[in-house]
mmCIF file of C-alpha atoms in Angstrom:
data_model
loop_
_atom_site.group_PDB
_atom_site.id
_atom_site.type_symbol
_atom_site.label_atom_id
_atom_site.label_comp_id
_atom_site.label_asym_id
_atom_site.label_seq_id
_atom_site.Cartn_x
_atom_site.Cartn_y
_atom_site.Cartn_z
ATOM 1 C CA MET S 666 0.000 0.000 0.000
ATOM 2 C CA SER S 667 2.806 2.422 0.932
ATOM 3 C CA GLU S 668 4.595 1.685 -2.332
ATOM 4 C CA GLU S 669 1.453 2.473 -4.332
ATOM 5 C CA ILE S 670 0.988 5.745 -2.435
ATOM 6 C CA GLY S 671 4.600 6.658 -3.138
ATOM 7 C CA LYS S 672 4.161 6.041 -6.863
ATOM 8 C CA ARG S 673 0.990 8.133 -6.920
ATOM 9 C CA ILE S 674 2.690 11.061 -5.153
ATOM 10 C CA LYS S 675 5.578 10.861 -7.616
ATOM 11 C CA ALA S 676 3.156 10.969 -10.557
ATOM 12 C CA LEU S 677 1.259 13.896 -9.076
ATOM 13 C CA ASN S 678 4.473 15.848 -8.463
ATOM 14 C CA LYS S 679 5.414 15.298 -12.106
ATOM 15 C CA LYS S 680 2.068 16.752 -13.208
ATOM 16 C CA LEU S 681 2.519 19.729 -10.869
ATOM 17 C CA SER S 682 5.951 20.334 -12.333
ATOM 18 C CA GLN S 683 4.463 20.391 -15.842
ATOM 19 C CA ILE S 684 1.760 22.814 -14.667
ATOM 20 C CA GLY S 685 4.458 25.052 -13.205
ATOM 21 C CA GLU S 686 6.122 25.246 -16.634
ATOM 22 C CA LEU S 687 2.779 26.031 -18.306
ATOM 23 C CA LYS S 688 2.066 28.874 -15.870
ATOM 24 C CA LYS S 689 5.288 30.579 -16.898
ATOM 25 C CA LYS S 690 3.826 31.014 -20.376
ATOM 26 C CA SER S 691 1.242 33.616 -21.362
ATOM 27 C CA LYS S 692 -2.343 32.328 -21.209
ATOM 28 C CA ASP S 693 -2.858 33.661 -24.725
ATOM 29 C CA ASN S 694 -0.379 31.066 -26.014
ATOM 30 C CA LEU S 695 -2.021 28.077 -24.281
ATOM 31 C CA ASP S 696 -4.600 25.743 -25.811
ATOM 32 C CA GLU S 697 -7.686 24.419 -24.021
ATOM 33 C CA ALA S 698 -5.907 21.262 -22.849
ATOM 34 C CA ALA S 699 -3.121 23.296 -21.213
ATOM 35 C CA LEU S 700 -5.594 25.636 -19.508
ATOM 36 C CA GLU S 701 -7.512 22.631 -18.212
ATOM 37 C CA LYS S 702 -4.291 21.233 -16.717
ATOM 38 C CA ILE S 703 -3.636 24.524 -14.913
ATOM 39 C CA SER S 704 -7.188 24.606 -13.532
ATOM 40 C CA SER S 705 -6.662 21.124 -12.023
ATOM 41 C CA GLU S 706 -3.683 22.273 -9.917
ATOM 42 C CA PRO S 707 -5.589 22.867 -6.617
ATOM 43 C CA HIS S 708 -7.097 19.395 -6.725
ATOM 44 C CA LEU S 709 -3.706 17.809 -7.440
ATOM 45 C CA ARG S 710 -2.084 19.656 -4.555
ATOM 46 C CA LYS S 711 -4.877 18.627 -2.201
ATOM 47 C CA GLU S 712 -4.444 14.984 -3.211
ATOM 48 C CA VAL S 713 -0.668 15.188 -2.644
ATOM 49 C CA ALA S 714 -1.215 16.592 0.853
ATOM 50 C CA GLU S 715 -3.710 13.833 1.719
ATOM 51 C CA LEU S 716 -1.425 11.088 0.413
ATOM 52 C CA GLN S 717 1.558 12.482 2.340
ATOM 53 C CA ALA S 718 -0.480 12.478 5.529
ATOM 54 C CA LYS S 719 -1.575 8.874 4.894
ATOM 55 C CA LEU S 720 1.982 7.852 4.064
ATOM 56 C CA THR S 721 3.217 9.323 7.335
ATOM 57 C CA GLU S 722 0.510 7.448 9.281
ATOM 58 C CA ASP S 723 0.848 4.079 7.532
ATOM 59 C CA THR S 724 4.617 3.792 6.980
ATOM 60 C CA SER S 725 7.165 2.740 9.576
ATOM 61 C CA VAL S 726 10.067 5.068 10.351
ATOM 62 C CA SER S 727 12.580 2.598 8.964
ATOM 63 C CA THR S 728 10.998 2.563 5.488
ATOM 64 C CA LEU S 729 9.829 6.196 5.351
ATOM 65 C CA GLY S 730 13.296 7.625 4.688
ATOM 66 C CA ALA S 731 13.821 5.431 1.641
ATOM 67 C CA GLN S 732 10.422 6.289 0.173
ATOM 68 C CA LEU S 733 10.871 10.013 0.761
ATOM 69 C CA SER S 734 14.271 9.833 -0.904
ATOM 70 C CA GLN S 735 12.657 8.317 -3.984
ATOM 71 C CA LEU S 736 10.131 11.178 -4.005
ATOM 72 C CA LYS S 737 12.971 13.740 -3.765
ATOM 73 C CA LEU S 738 11.761 14.858 -0.325
ATOM 74 C CA GLU S 739 13.959 15.595 2.667
ATOM 75 C CA PRO S 740 14.153 12.453 4.849
ATOM 76 C CA GLU S 741 14.838 12.427 8.570
ATOM 77 C CA PRO S 742 18.451 11.792 9.695
ATOM 78 C CA PRO S 743 19.258 8.065 9.903
ATOM 79 C CA GLY S 744 18.707 6.523 13.287
ATOM 80 C CA GLN S 745 16.679 9.500 14.666
ATOM 81 C CA PRO S 746 13.015 8.500 15.338
ATOM 82 C CA ALA S 747 10.266 11.058 14.800
ATOM 83 C CA ALA S 748 9.404 11.121 18.477
ATOM 84 C CA GLN S 749 13.016 12.098 19.312
ATOM 85 C CA LEU S 750 12.972 15.445 17.489
ATOM 86 C CA THR S 751 14.765 18.154 19.390
ATOM 87 C CA GLU S 752 12.716 20.923 20.971
ATOM 88 C CA ASP S 753 14.222 23.398 18.536
ATOM 89 C CA GLN S 754 13.147 21.281 15.542
ATOM 90 C CA ARG S 755 9.583 20.914 16.827
ATOM 91 C CA SER S 756 9.400 24.651 17.571
ATOM 92 C CA LYS S 757 10.553 25.648 14.093
ATOM 93 C CA GLN S 758 8.174 23.262 12.343
ATOM 94 C CA SER S 759 5.255 24.320 14.569
ATOM 95 C CA LYS S 760 5.884 27.981 13.772
ATOM 96 C CA ALA S 761 6.024 27.210 10.053
ATOM 97 C CA ILE S 762 2.682 25.403 10.137
ATOM 98 C CA LYS S 763 0.986 28.040 12.300
ATOM 99 C CA LYS S 764 2.126 30.761 9.913
ATOM 100 C CA LYS S 765 0.593 28.849 7.005
ATOM 101 C CA LEU S 766 -2.666 28.452 8.933
ATOM 102 C CA ARG S 767 -2.776 32.189 9.675
ATOM 103 C CA ASP S 768 -2.242 32.931 5.998
ATOM 104 C CA ILE S 769 -5.122 30.576 5.146
ATOM 105 C CA GLU S 770 -7.444 32.389 7.585
ATOM 106 C CA VAL S 771 -6.628 35.683 5.841
ATOM 107 C CA LEU S 772 -7.435 34.138 2.459
ATOM 108 C CA LYS S 773 -10.738 32.704 3.749
ATOM 109 C CA GLU S 774 -11.794 36.155 4.979
ATOM 110 C CA LYS S 775 -11.423 37.475 1.427
ATOM 111 C CA GLY S 776 -13.869 34.857 0.150
ATOM 112 C CA LEU S 777 -13.074 31.945 -2.164
ATOM 113 C CA LYS S 778 -14.576 33.662 -5.207
ATOM 114 C CA HIS S 779 -11.896 36.359 -4.985
ATOM 115 C CA LEU S 780 -8.945 33.932 -4.838
ATOM 116 C CA ASP S 781 -6.728 32.692 -7.642
ATOM 117 C CA ASP S 782 -5.843 29.012 -8.095
ATOM 118 C CA ALA S 783 -2.691 29.183 -5.950
ATOM 119 C CA ALA S 784 -4.558 30.783 -3.060
ATOM 120 C CA LYS S 785 -7.403 28.251 -3.304
ATOM 121 C CA ALA S 786 -4.831 25.440 -3.162
ATOM 122 C CA LYS S 787 -3.501 26.900 0.094
ATOM 123 C CA VAL S 788 -6.997 26.877 1.573
ATOM 124 C CA ASP S 789 -7.489 23.277 0.437
ATOM 125 C CA SER S 790 -4.362 22.216 2.358
ATOM 126 C CA GLU S 791 -5.716 23.500 5.711
ATOM 127 C CA GLU S 792 -6.904 20.159 7.101
ATOM 128 C CA ALA S 793 -3.643 18.411 6.218
ATOM 129 C CA LEU S 794 -1.686 21.184 7.947
ATOM 130 C CA LYS S 795 -3.796 20.921 11.096
ATOM 131 C CA ALA S 796 -3.289 17.160 11.205
ATOM 132 C CA GLU S 797 0.469 17.575 10.772
ATOM 133 C CA LEU S 798 0.567 20.185 13.538
ATOM 134 C CA ALA S 799 -1.333 17.902 15.906
ATOM 135 C CA ARG S 800 1.094 15.042 15.281
ATOM 136 C CA LEU S 801 4.046 17.379 15.678
ATOM 137 C CA GLU S 802 2.868 18.774 19.002
ATOM 138 C CA SER S 803 2.188 15.264 20.304
ATOM 139 C CA GLY S 804 5.738 14.224 19.398
ATOM 140 C CA GLN S 805 4.690 11.909 16.550
ATOM 141 C CA ALA S 806 5.484 14.074 13.539
ATOM 142 C CA SER S 807 8.368 13.368 11.205
ATOM 143 C CA PRO S 808 11.108 15.993 10.657
ATOM 144 C CA MET S 809 10.387 16.058 6.917
ATOM 145 C CA GLU S 810 9.397 19.395 5.441
ATOM 146 C CA VAL S 811 5.984 20.061 6.884
ATOM 147 C CA ASP S 812 3.962 20.483 3.704
ATOM 148 C CA VAL S 813 5.731 19.885 0.438
ATOM 149 C CA ALA S 814 2.574 20.808 -1.453
ATOM 150 C CA GLY S 815 2.326 23.999 0.591
ATOM 151 C CA GLN S 816 5.926 24.909 -0.282
ATOM 152 C CA ALA S 817 5.218 24.342 -3.956
ATOM 153 C CA GLU S 818 2.196 26.627 -3.621
ATOM 154 C CA GLU S 819 4.352 29.345 -2.036
ATOM 155 C CA LYS S 820 6.817 29.114 -4.890
ATOM 156 C CA ALA S 821 3.991 29.303 -7.408
ATOM 157 C CA GLN S 822 2.557 32.307 -5.557
ATOM 158 C CA ALA S 823 5.942 34.033 -5.591
ATOM 159 C CA ALA S 824 6.140 33.481 -9.340
ATOM 160 C CA VAL S 825 2.733 35.096 -9.949
ATOM 161 C CA GLU S 826 3.031 38.230 -12.006
ATOM 162 C CA PRO S 827 2.617 41.486 -10.022
ATOM 163 C CA GLY S 828 -0.994 42.602 -9.768
ATOM 164 C CA MET S 829 -2.555 39.164 -10.554
ATOM 165 C CA ASP S 830 -3.674 38.496 -6.961
ATOM 166 C CA ASP S 831 -5.931 41.553 -6.715
ATOM 167 C CA PRO S 832 -9.468 40.480 -5.690
ATOM 168 C CA PHE S 833 -10.828 44.024 -5.161
ATOM 169 C CA LYS S 834 -9.435 45.603 -8.321
ATOM 170 C CA GLN S 835 -12.831 46.440 -9.833
ATOM 171 C CA GLU S 836 -14.302 47.737 -6.553
ATOM 172 C CA ARG S 837 -11.182 49.843 -5.987
ATOM 173 C CA ALA S 838 -11.485 51.419 -9.443
ATOM 174 C CA GLN S 839 -15.122 52.363 -8.753
ATOM 175 C CA ALA S 840 -14.236 53.864 -5.365
ATOM 176 C CA LEU S 841 -11.537 56.019 -6.995
ATOM 177 C CA GLU S 842 -13.886 57.563 -9.558
ATOM 178 C CA PRO S 843 -14.296 61.375 -9.252
ATOM 179 C CA LEU S 844 -17.446 62.716 -7.613
ATOM 180 C CA ALA S 845 -20.155 64.625 -9.436
ATOM 181 C CA GLU S 846 -20.204 68.328 -8.545
ATOM 182 C CA ASP S 847 -23.688 68.228 -7.011
ATOM 183 C CA VAL S 848 -22.656 65.327 -4.743
ATOM 184 C CA ALA S 849 -19.274 66.769 -3.751
ATOM 185 C CA ALA S 850 -21.003 69.682 -2.037
ATOM 186 C CA PHE S 851 -22.405 67.290 0.603
ATOM 187 C CA ILE S 852 -19.198 65.501 1.523
ATOM 188 C CA ASP S 853 -16.213 65.919 3.869
ATOM 189 C CA MET S 854 -13.734 66.221 1.026
ATOM 190 C CA GLN S 855 -10.630 66.054 3.233
ATOM 191 C CA LYS S 856 -11.653 62.703 4.714
ATOM 192 C CA PHE S 857 -12.740 61.478 1.294
ATOM 193 C CA ARG S 858 -9.409 62.448 -0.329
ATOM 194 C CA ASP S 859 -7.470 60.763 2.499
ATOM 195 C CA LEU S 860 -9.365 57.506 1.982
ATOM 196 C CA GLN S 861 -8.887 57.610 -1.787
ATOM 197 C CA LYS S 862 -5.140 58.256 -1.328
ATOM 198 C CA LYS S 863 -4.924 55.253 0.997
ATOM 199 C CA LEU S 864 -6.704 53.162 -1.636
ATOM 200 C CA ARG S 865 -4.356 54.335 -4.417
ATOM 201 C CA ASP S 866 -1.370 53.339 -2.238
ATOM 202 C CA ILE S 867 -2.889 49.875 -1.789
ATOM 203 C CA GLY S 868 -3.235 49.620 -5.558
ATOM 204 C CA LYS S 869 0.500 50.322 -5.935
ATOM 205 C CA LEU S 870 1.256 47.514 -3.471
ATOM 206 C CA HIS S 871 -0.779 45.113 -5.616
ATOM 207 C CA GLU S 872 1.301 46.146 -8.625
ATOM 208 C CA LYS S 873 4.490 45.141 -6.787
ATOM 209 C CA GLY S 874 3.145 41.673 -6.015
ATOM 210 C CA GLN S 875 2.547 40.211 -2.563
ATOM 211 C CA ALA S 876 5.730 38.162 -2.595
ATOM 212 C CA SER S 877 7.842 41.343 -2.319
ATOM 213 C CA LEU S 878 5.846 42.987 0.502
ATOM 214 C CA ASP S 879 6.730 43.193 4.193
ATOM 215 C CA LYS S 880 4.322 42.520 7.078
ATOM 216 C CA LEU S 881 3.187 46.152 7.353
ATOM 217 C CA GLN S 882 2.409 46.348 3.638
ATOM 218 C CA LEU S 883 0.531 43.034 3.736
ATOM 219 C CA ALA S 884 -1.529 44.394 6.637
ATOM 220 C CA LYS S 885 -2.503 47.347 4.452
ATOM 221 C CA LEU S 886 -3.752 44.935 1.780
ATOM 222 C CA GLN S 887 -5.895 43.162 4.367
ATOM 223 C CA GLY S 888 -7.595 46.472 5.200
ATOM 224 C CA GLU S 889 -8.446 47.264 1.561
ATOM 225 C CA GLN S 890 -12.053 46.049 1.696
ATOM 226 C CA GLN S 891 -12.747 48.185 4.774
ATOM 227 C CA VAL S 892 -11.392 51.315 3.048
ATOM 228 C CA ILE S 893 -13.546 50.640 -0.028
ATOM 229 C CA GLN S 894 -16.615 50.197 2.206
ATOM 230 C CA GLN S 895 -15.944 53.523 3.957
ATOM 231 C CA ILE S 896 -15.715 55.323 0.613
ATOM 232 C CA HIS S 897 -18.938 53.720 -0.652
ATOM 233 C CA GLU S 898 -20.782 54.754 2.539
ATOM 234 C CA ILE S 899 -19.644 58.373 2.140
ATOM 235 C CA GLN S 900 -20.655 58.379 -1.530
ATOM 236 C CA ALA S 901 -24.098 56.904 -0.774
ATOM 237 C CA ALA S 902 -24.813 59.385 2.043
ATOM 238 C CA ALA S 903 -23.744 62.336 -0.119
ATOM 239 C CA ALA S 904 -25.857 61.134 -3.057
ATOM 240 C CA ALA S 905 -28.911 60.818 -0.793
ATOM 241 C CA ALA S 906 -28.357 64.326 0.598
ATOM 242 C CA ALA S 907 -27.968 65.755 -2.912
ATOM 243 C CA ALA S 908 -31.180 64.051 -4.073
ATOM 244 C CA ALA S 909 -33.109 65.390 -1.071
ATOM 245 C CA ALA S 910 -31.823 68.919 -1.695
ATOM 246 C CA ALA S 911 -32.791 68.682 -5.357
ATOM 247 C CA ALA S 912 -36.315 67.565 -4.419
ATOM 248 C CA VAL S 913 -36.714 70.526 -2.045
ATOM 249 C CA ARG S 914 -35.455 72.885 -4.734
ATOM 250 C CA VAL S 915 -37.861 71.519 -7.356
ATOM 251 C CA ASP S 916 -40.787 71.754 -4.941
ATOM 252 C CA ALA S 917 -39.940 75.385 -4.128
ATOM 253 C CA GLU S 918 -39.666 76.241 -7.817
ATOM 254 C CA ARG S 919 -43.072 74.680 -8.531
ATOM 255 C CA LYS S 920 -44.712 76.574 -5.688
ATOM 256 C CA GLN S 921 -43.198 79.825 -6.903
ATOM 257 C CA GLU S 922 -44.305 79.107 -10.466
ATOM 258 C CA SER S 923 -47.833 78.274 -9.283
ATOM 259 C CA ALA S 924 -48.025 81.526 -7.332
ATOM 260 C CA GLN S 925 -46.881 83.456 -10.405
ATOM 261 C CA ASN S 926 -49.531 81.735 -12.532
ATOM 262 C CA VAL S 927 -52.263 82.614 -10.043
ATOM 263 C CA ALA S 928 -51.123 86.256 -9.902
ATOM 264 C CA GLY S 929 -51.047 86.444 -13.695
ATOM 265 C CA TYR S 930 -54.510 84.945 -13.965
ATOM 266 C CA ARG S 931 -55.939 87.450 -11.484
ATOM 267 C CA ALA S 932 -54.202 90.330 -13.251
ATOM 268 C CA SER S 933 -55.819 89.285 -16.544
ATOM 269 C CA GLY S 934 -59.266 90.035 -15.091
ATOM 270 C CA ALA S 935 -60.654 86.614 -16.061
ATOM 271 C CA SER S 936 -63.693 85.427 -14.148
ATOM 272 C CA ALA S 937 -63.365 82.536 -11.710
ATOM 273 C CA GLU S 938 -66.430 81.049 -13.374
ATOM 274 C CA ASP S 939 -64.329 80.516 -16.533
ATOM 275 C CA VAL S 940 -61.654 78.370 -14.837
ATOM 276 C CA HIS S 941 -61.876 74.888 -16.366
ATOM 277 C CA LEU S 942 -59.925 71.654 -15.816
ATOM 278 C CA SER S 943 -58.198 71.782 -19.210
ATOM 279 C CA GLU S 944 -56.795 75.213 -18.321
ATOM 280 C CA ALA S 945 -55.716 73.986 -14.883
ATOM 281 C CA VAL S 946 -53.654 71.188 -16.465
ATOM 282 C CA MET S 947 -51.324 73.770 -18.058
ATOM 283 C CA GLN S 948 -51.674 76.660 -15.598
ATOM 284 C CA GLY S 949 -52.281 75.079 -12.197
ATOM 285 C CA LEU S 950 -54.809 77.723 -11.098
ATOM 286 C CA ILE S 951 -55.233 76.065 -7.711
ATOM 287 C CA ALA S 952 -56.317 79.272 -5.926
ATOM 288 C CA GLU S 953 -58.790 80.198 -8.663
ATOM 289 C CA ARG S 954 -60.410 76.766 -8.794
ATOM 290 C CA ARG S 955 -60.730 76.598 -5.022
ATOM 291 C CA SER S 956 -62.286 80.058 -5.090
ATOM 292 C CA LYS S 957 -64.824 78.723 -7.528
ATOM 293 C CA TYR S 958 -65.507 75.322 -5.938
ATOM 294 C CA VAL S 959 -64.319 75.407 -2.315
ATOM 295 C CA ASP S 960 -66.710 78.131 -1.204
ATOM 296 C CA PRO S 961 -68.862 76.941 1.741
ATOM 297 C CA ASP S 962 -71.800 78.952 0.411
ATOM 298 C CA LYS S 963 -71.548 77.536 -3.103
ATOM 299 C CA TRP S 964 -70.291 73.993 -2.679
ATOM 300 C CA HIS S 965 -72.743 71.266 -3.419
ATOM 301 C CA SER S 966 -73.605 68.915 -0.550
ATOM 302 C CA THR S 967 -72.289 65.951 -2.520
ATOM 303 C CA PHE S 968 -68.720 67.309 -2.827
ATOM 304 C CA ARG S 969 -66.231 64.677 -1.520
ATOM 305 C CA GLY S 970 -62.678 66.014 -1.940
ATOM 306 C CA ALA S 971 -59.865 66.314 -4.501
ATOM 307 C CA PHE S 972 -56.936 64.572 -6.105
ATOM 308 C CA ARG S 973 -53.828 66.790 -6.283
ATOM 309 C CA VAL S 974 -52.100 65.804 -9.514
ATOM 310 C CA SER S 975 -48.316 66.375 -9.780
ATOM 311 C CA PRO S 976 -46.524 66.414 -13.154
ATOM 312 C CA PRO S 977 -43.635 64.017 -13.895
ATOM 313 C CA ALA S 978 -40.168 64.853 -12.549
ATOM 314 C CA ASN S 979 -36.763 64.873 -14.293
ATOM 315 C CA LEU S 980 -38.023 65.205 -17.847
ATOM 316 C CA PRO S 981 -35.716 65.799 -20.841
ATOM 317 C CA ALA S 982 -35.790 69.140 -22.611
ATOM 318 C CA GLY S 983 -38.528 69.461 -25.209
ATOM 319 C CA SER S 984 -40.931 67.010 -23.570
ATOM 320 C CA ASN S 985 -44.584 68.066 -23.822
ATOM 321 C CA PHE S 986 -45.039 66.947 -20.226
ATOM 322 C CA LYS S 987 -43.115 70.093 -19.236
ATOM 323 C CA LYS S 988 -46.246 72.042 -20.184
ATOM 324 C CA MET S 989 -48.096 70.445 -17.311
ATOM 325 C CA LYS S 990 -48.525 72.102 -13.882
ATOM 326 C CA MET S 991 -49.687 70.784 -10.549
ATOM 327 C CA PHE S 992 -53.499 70.999 -10.351
ATOM 328 C CA GLU S 993 -56.449 69.633 -8.399
ATOM 329 C CA TYR S 994 -59.253 67.357 -9.645
ATOM 330 C CA PHE S 995 -62.490 67.666 -7.619
ATOM 331 C CA LEU S 996 -64.870 64.776 -6.890
ATOM 332 C CA TRP S 997 -68.645 64.614 -6.264
ATOM 333 C CA THR S 998 -70.698 61.600 -5.229
ATOM 334 C CA ASP S 999 -73.698 62.359 -7.456
ATOM 335 C CA VAL S 1000 -71.860 62.361 -10.812
ATOM 336 C CA VAL S 1001 -73.167 59.662 -13.170
ATOM 337 C CA PRO S 1002 -71.297 57.857 -14.517
ATOM 338 C CA GLN S 1003 -68.423 58.292 -12.095
ATOM 339 C CA PRO S 1004 -65.175 59.260 -13.904
ATOM 340 C CA THR S 1005 -62.306 56.761 -14.138
ATOM 341 C CA PHE S 1006 -58.631 57.615 -14.218
ATOM 342 C CA ASP S 1007 -58.805 57.168 -17.972
ATOM 343 C CA THR S 1008 -61.196 60.161 -18.042
ATOM 344 C CA LEU S 1009 -58.516 62.313 -16.457
ATOM 345 C CA LYS S 1010 -55.870 60.859 -18.785
ATOM 346 C CA LYS S 1011 -57.891 62.000 -21.792
ATOM 347 C CA THR S 1012 -58.076 65.563 -20.441
ATOM 348 C CA ILE S 1013 -54.331 65.727 -19.782
ATOM 349 C CA ALA S 1014 -53.378 64.087 -23.105
ATOM 350 C CA THR S 1015 -55.541 66.570 -25.049
ATOM 351 C CA ALA S 1016 -54.282 69.597 -23.124
ATOM 352 C CA ILE S 1017 -50.539 68.961 -23.576
ATOM 353 C CA ASP S 1018 -50.689 66.928 -26.803
ATOM 354 C CA VAL S 1019 -49.377 63.518 -25.653
ATOM 355 C CA LYS S 1020 -50.684 59.986 -26.054
ATOM 356 C CA ARG S 1021 -52.689 58.415 -23.259
ATOM 357 C CA ALA S 1022 -50.401 55.368 -23.423
ATOM 358 C CA ALA S 1023 -47.430 57.608 -22.611
ATOM 359 C CA PHE S 1024 -48.203 57.905 -18.904
ATOM 360 C CA ARG S 1025 -50.007 56.467 -15.885
ATOM 361 C CA PHE S 1026 -50.955 57.584 -12.369
ATOM 362 C CA GLU S 1027 -49.450 56.509 -9.053
ATOM 363 C CA ALA S 1028 -50.604 57.332 -5.517
ATOM 364 C CA LYS S 1029 -47.732 58.903 -3.593
ATOM 365 C CA SER S 1030 -46.379 56.695 -0.796
ATOM 366 C CA ASP S 1031 -46.186 57.899 2.814
ATOM 367 C CA ASP S 1032 -42.611 56.614 2.778
ATOM 368 C CA ALA S 1033 -40.556 58.567 0.227
ATOM 369 C CA LYS S 1034 -38.241 55.565 -0.179
ATOM 370 C CA LEU S 1035 -41.066 53.280 -1.362
ATOM 371 C CA PRO S 1036 -42.784 53.319 -4.770
ATOM 372 C CA GLY S 1037 -46.372 54.503 -4.956
ATOM 373 C CA LYS S 1038 -49.435 52.412 -5.766
ATOM 374 C CA LYS S 1039 -50.192 52.130 -9.493
ATOM 375 C CA LEU S 1040 -53.709 53.332 -10.304
ATOM 376 C CA ALA S 1041 -55.553 51.360 -12.977
ATOM 377 C CA ALA S 1042 -56.963 53.442 -15.844
ATOM 378 C CA ASP S 1043 -60.402 51.791 -15.593
ATOM 379 C CA ARG S 1044 -60.605 52.265 -11.820
ATOM 380 C CA SER S 1045 -63.327 54.632 -10.491
ATOM 381 C CA MET S 1046 -61.631 57.768 -9.199
ATOM 382 C CA LEU S 1047 -64.169 58.159 -6.391
ATOM 383 C CA GLU S 1048 -63.706 54.568 -5.191
ATOM 384 C CA GLU S 1049 -59.944 54.917 -5.207
ATOM 385 C CA PHE S 1050 -60.241 58.273 -3.440
ATOM 386 C CA GLU S 1051 -62.325 56.717 -0.638
ATOM 387 C CA ALA S 1052 -59.675 54.025 -0.182
ATOM 388 C CA LEU S 1053 -56.769 56.472 -0.079
ATOM 389 C CA ALA S 1054 -58.391 59.363 1.817
ATOM 390 C CA SER S 1055 -58.292 57.505 5.147
ATOM 391 C CA ARG S 1056 -54.533 57.975 5.475
ATOM 392 C CA GLU S 1057 -53.669 60.431 8.275
ATOM 393 C CA SER S 1058 -50.951 62.011 6.150
ATOM 394 C CA ASN S 1059 -53.472 63.514 3.714
ATOM 395 C CA GLU S 1060 -54.144 67.246 3.863
ATOM 396 C CA SER S 1061 -57.600 68.775 4.261
ATOM 397 C CA ILE S 1062 -59.398 71.599 2.487
ATOM 398 C CA GLY S 1063 -62.684 73.394 3.058
ATOM 399 C CA PRO S 1064 -64.283 74.511 6.309
ATOM 400 C CA ASP S 1065 -63.352 72.663 9.508
ATOM 401 C CA GLU S 1066 -66.721 71.018 9.847
ATOM 402 C CA LYS S 1067 -66.383 69.515 6.386
ATOM 403 C CA ASN S 1068 -62.706 68.504 6.506
ATOM 404 C CA TRP S 1069 -62.564 67.413 2.891
ATOM 405 C CA LYS S 1070 -59.402 65.512 2.012
ATOM 406 C CA ILE S 1071 -56.747 65.996 -0.651
ATOM 407 C CA VAL S 1072 -55.064 62.848 -1.974
ATOM 408 C CA ASP S 1073 -51.741 63.246 -3.833
ATOM 409 C CA ILE S 1074 -51.178 61.347 -7.056
ATOM 410 C CA GLN S 1075 -48.258 61.534 -9.494
ATOM 411 C CA VAL S 1076 -48.102 61.388 -13.286
ATOM 412 C CA VAL S 1077 -45.448 58.835 -14.299
ATOM 413 C CA VAL S 1078 -44.128 58.681 -17.850
ATOM 414 C CA THR S 1079 -44.099 55.098 -19.151
ATOM 415 C CA GLY S 1080 -42.009 55.657 -22.264
ATOM 416 C CA HIS S 1081 -44.672 54.586 -24.753
ATOM 417 C CA ALA S 1082 -45.200 58.051 -26.249
#
């Protein structure tokens, strides 16, 4: 059995040697068969480690030296049993194994999907290393080199071209992108620049290759993901603040524009009795229409409330939807037939010259972070109003004893114009 294991290890080492020669070549010059050989390296190394552990367990000390010599491994000195290793020998071998295990823990923290083949092979050798360490500390380990497969992996890692072992390269590039001007205004630029400089320095260390780095530089590489996360958090917070400021600015501009429209309408001398819905779509005329309809002495007893209709936001230049203003649509319970949302769509489409299929309505959510409820075109506006008007967040209009509600809905462009 030991002889068969020895032959298998020898064959595997030969394959690993061939893979080592292939890895020295450019991948562009390799065919599919060669690339497949390279991809099998971690599995080969794992098998070597397992066979070495089994060989150490199953083979007597007297025959182990001869077999290791055939495999071109370092045998123990003649006549010195494994259990009689000096304290210095055990200490050195224990330190070597523990260092490898620490390196494996660092690699596992990065996540297997970010590791190259050499690093994955190191992780695969963890169990064999732990078993060897246990035997060593109990006085049963041989003085052979602790993990021949692990040493081959280290050599392969040292031969990796600078910059190849760089799992966060893409994330680092994104974190180093310049900020938009509107976002930069909401950020601590000094802290942000310091973090980006730290990340650029880490990138330079990757270019050198890990094999040439000292402990302090390797520690910097281990902190790369944390630096990237800090930058992303700053960028996200600044973007949210910029979006909120933009929303406040747009709302203020709309209110100012509405006030100007009302003042212009009053200055024109037009009668409130002539204020119609089609005019409100393009002019707002909220004050004028309320003056006409929200008069306690004039309002009909069947008046129920109003939808406040907001135009779409962030439209490209030249869009006909830019003609639209915020306006209110009043509801009565005695209208027959009751209007649907498609009725309102027809009025808007005619007023600003767009297709009805180009937009829909959504009820605004109480939570600004959540999307609003889509309102079906064939849905009765009064029925939907009754369902939505119960929310405490809705505003009221009319005299206190009436407390008629206003429900906010939004025009959303669907892109089918």
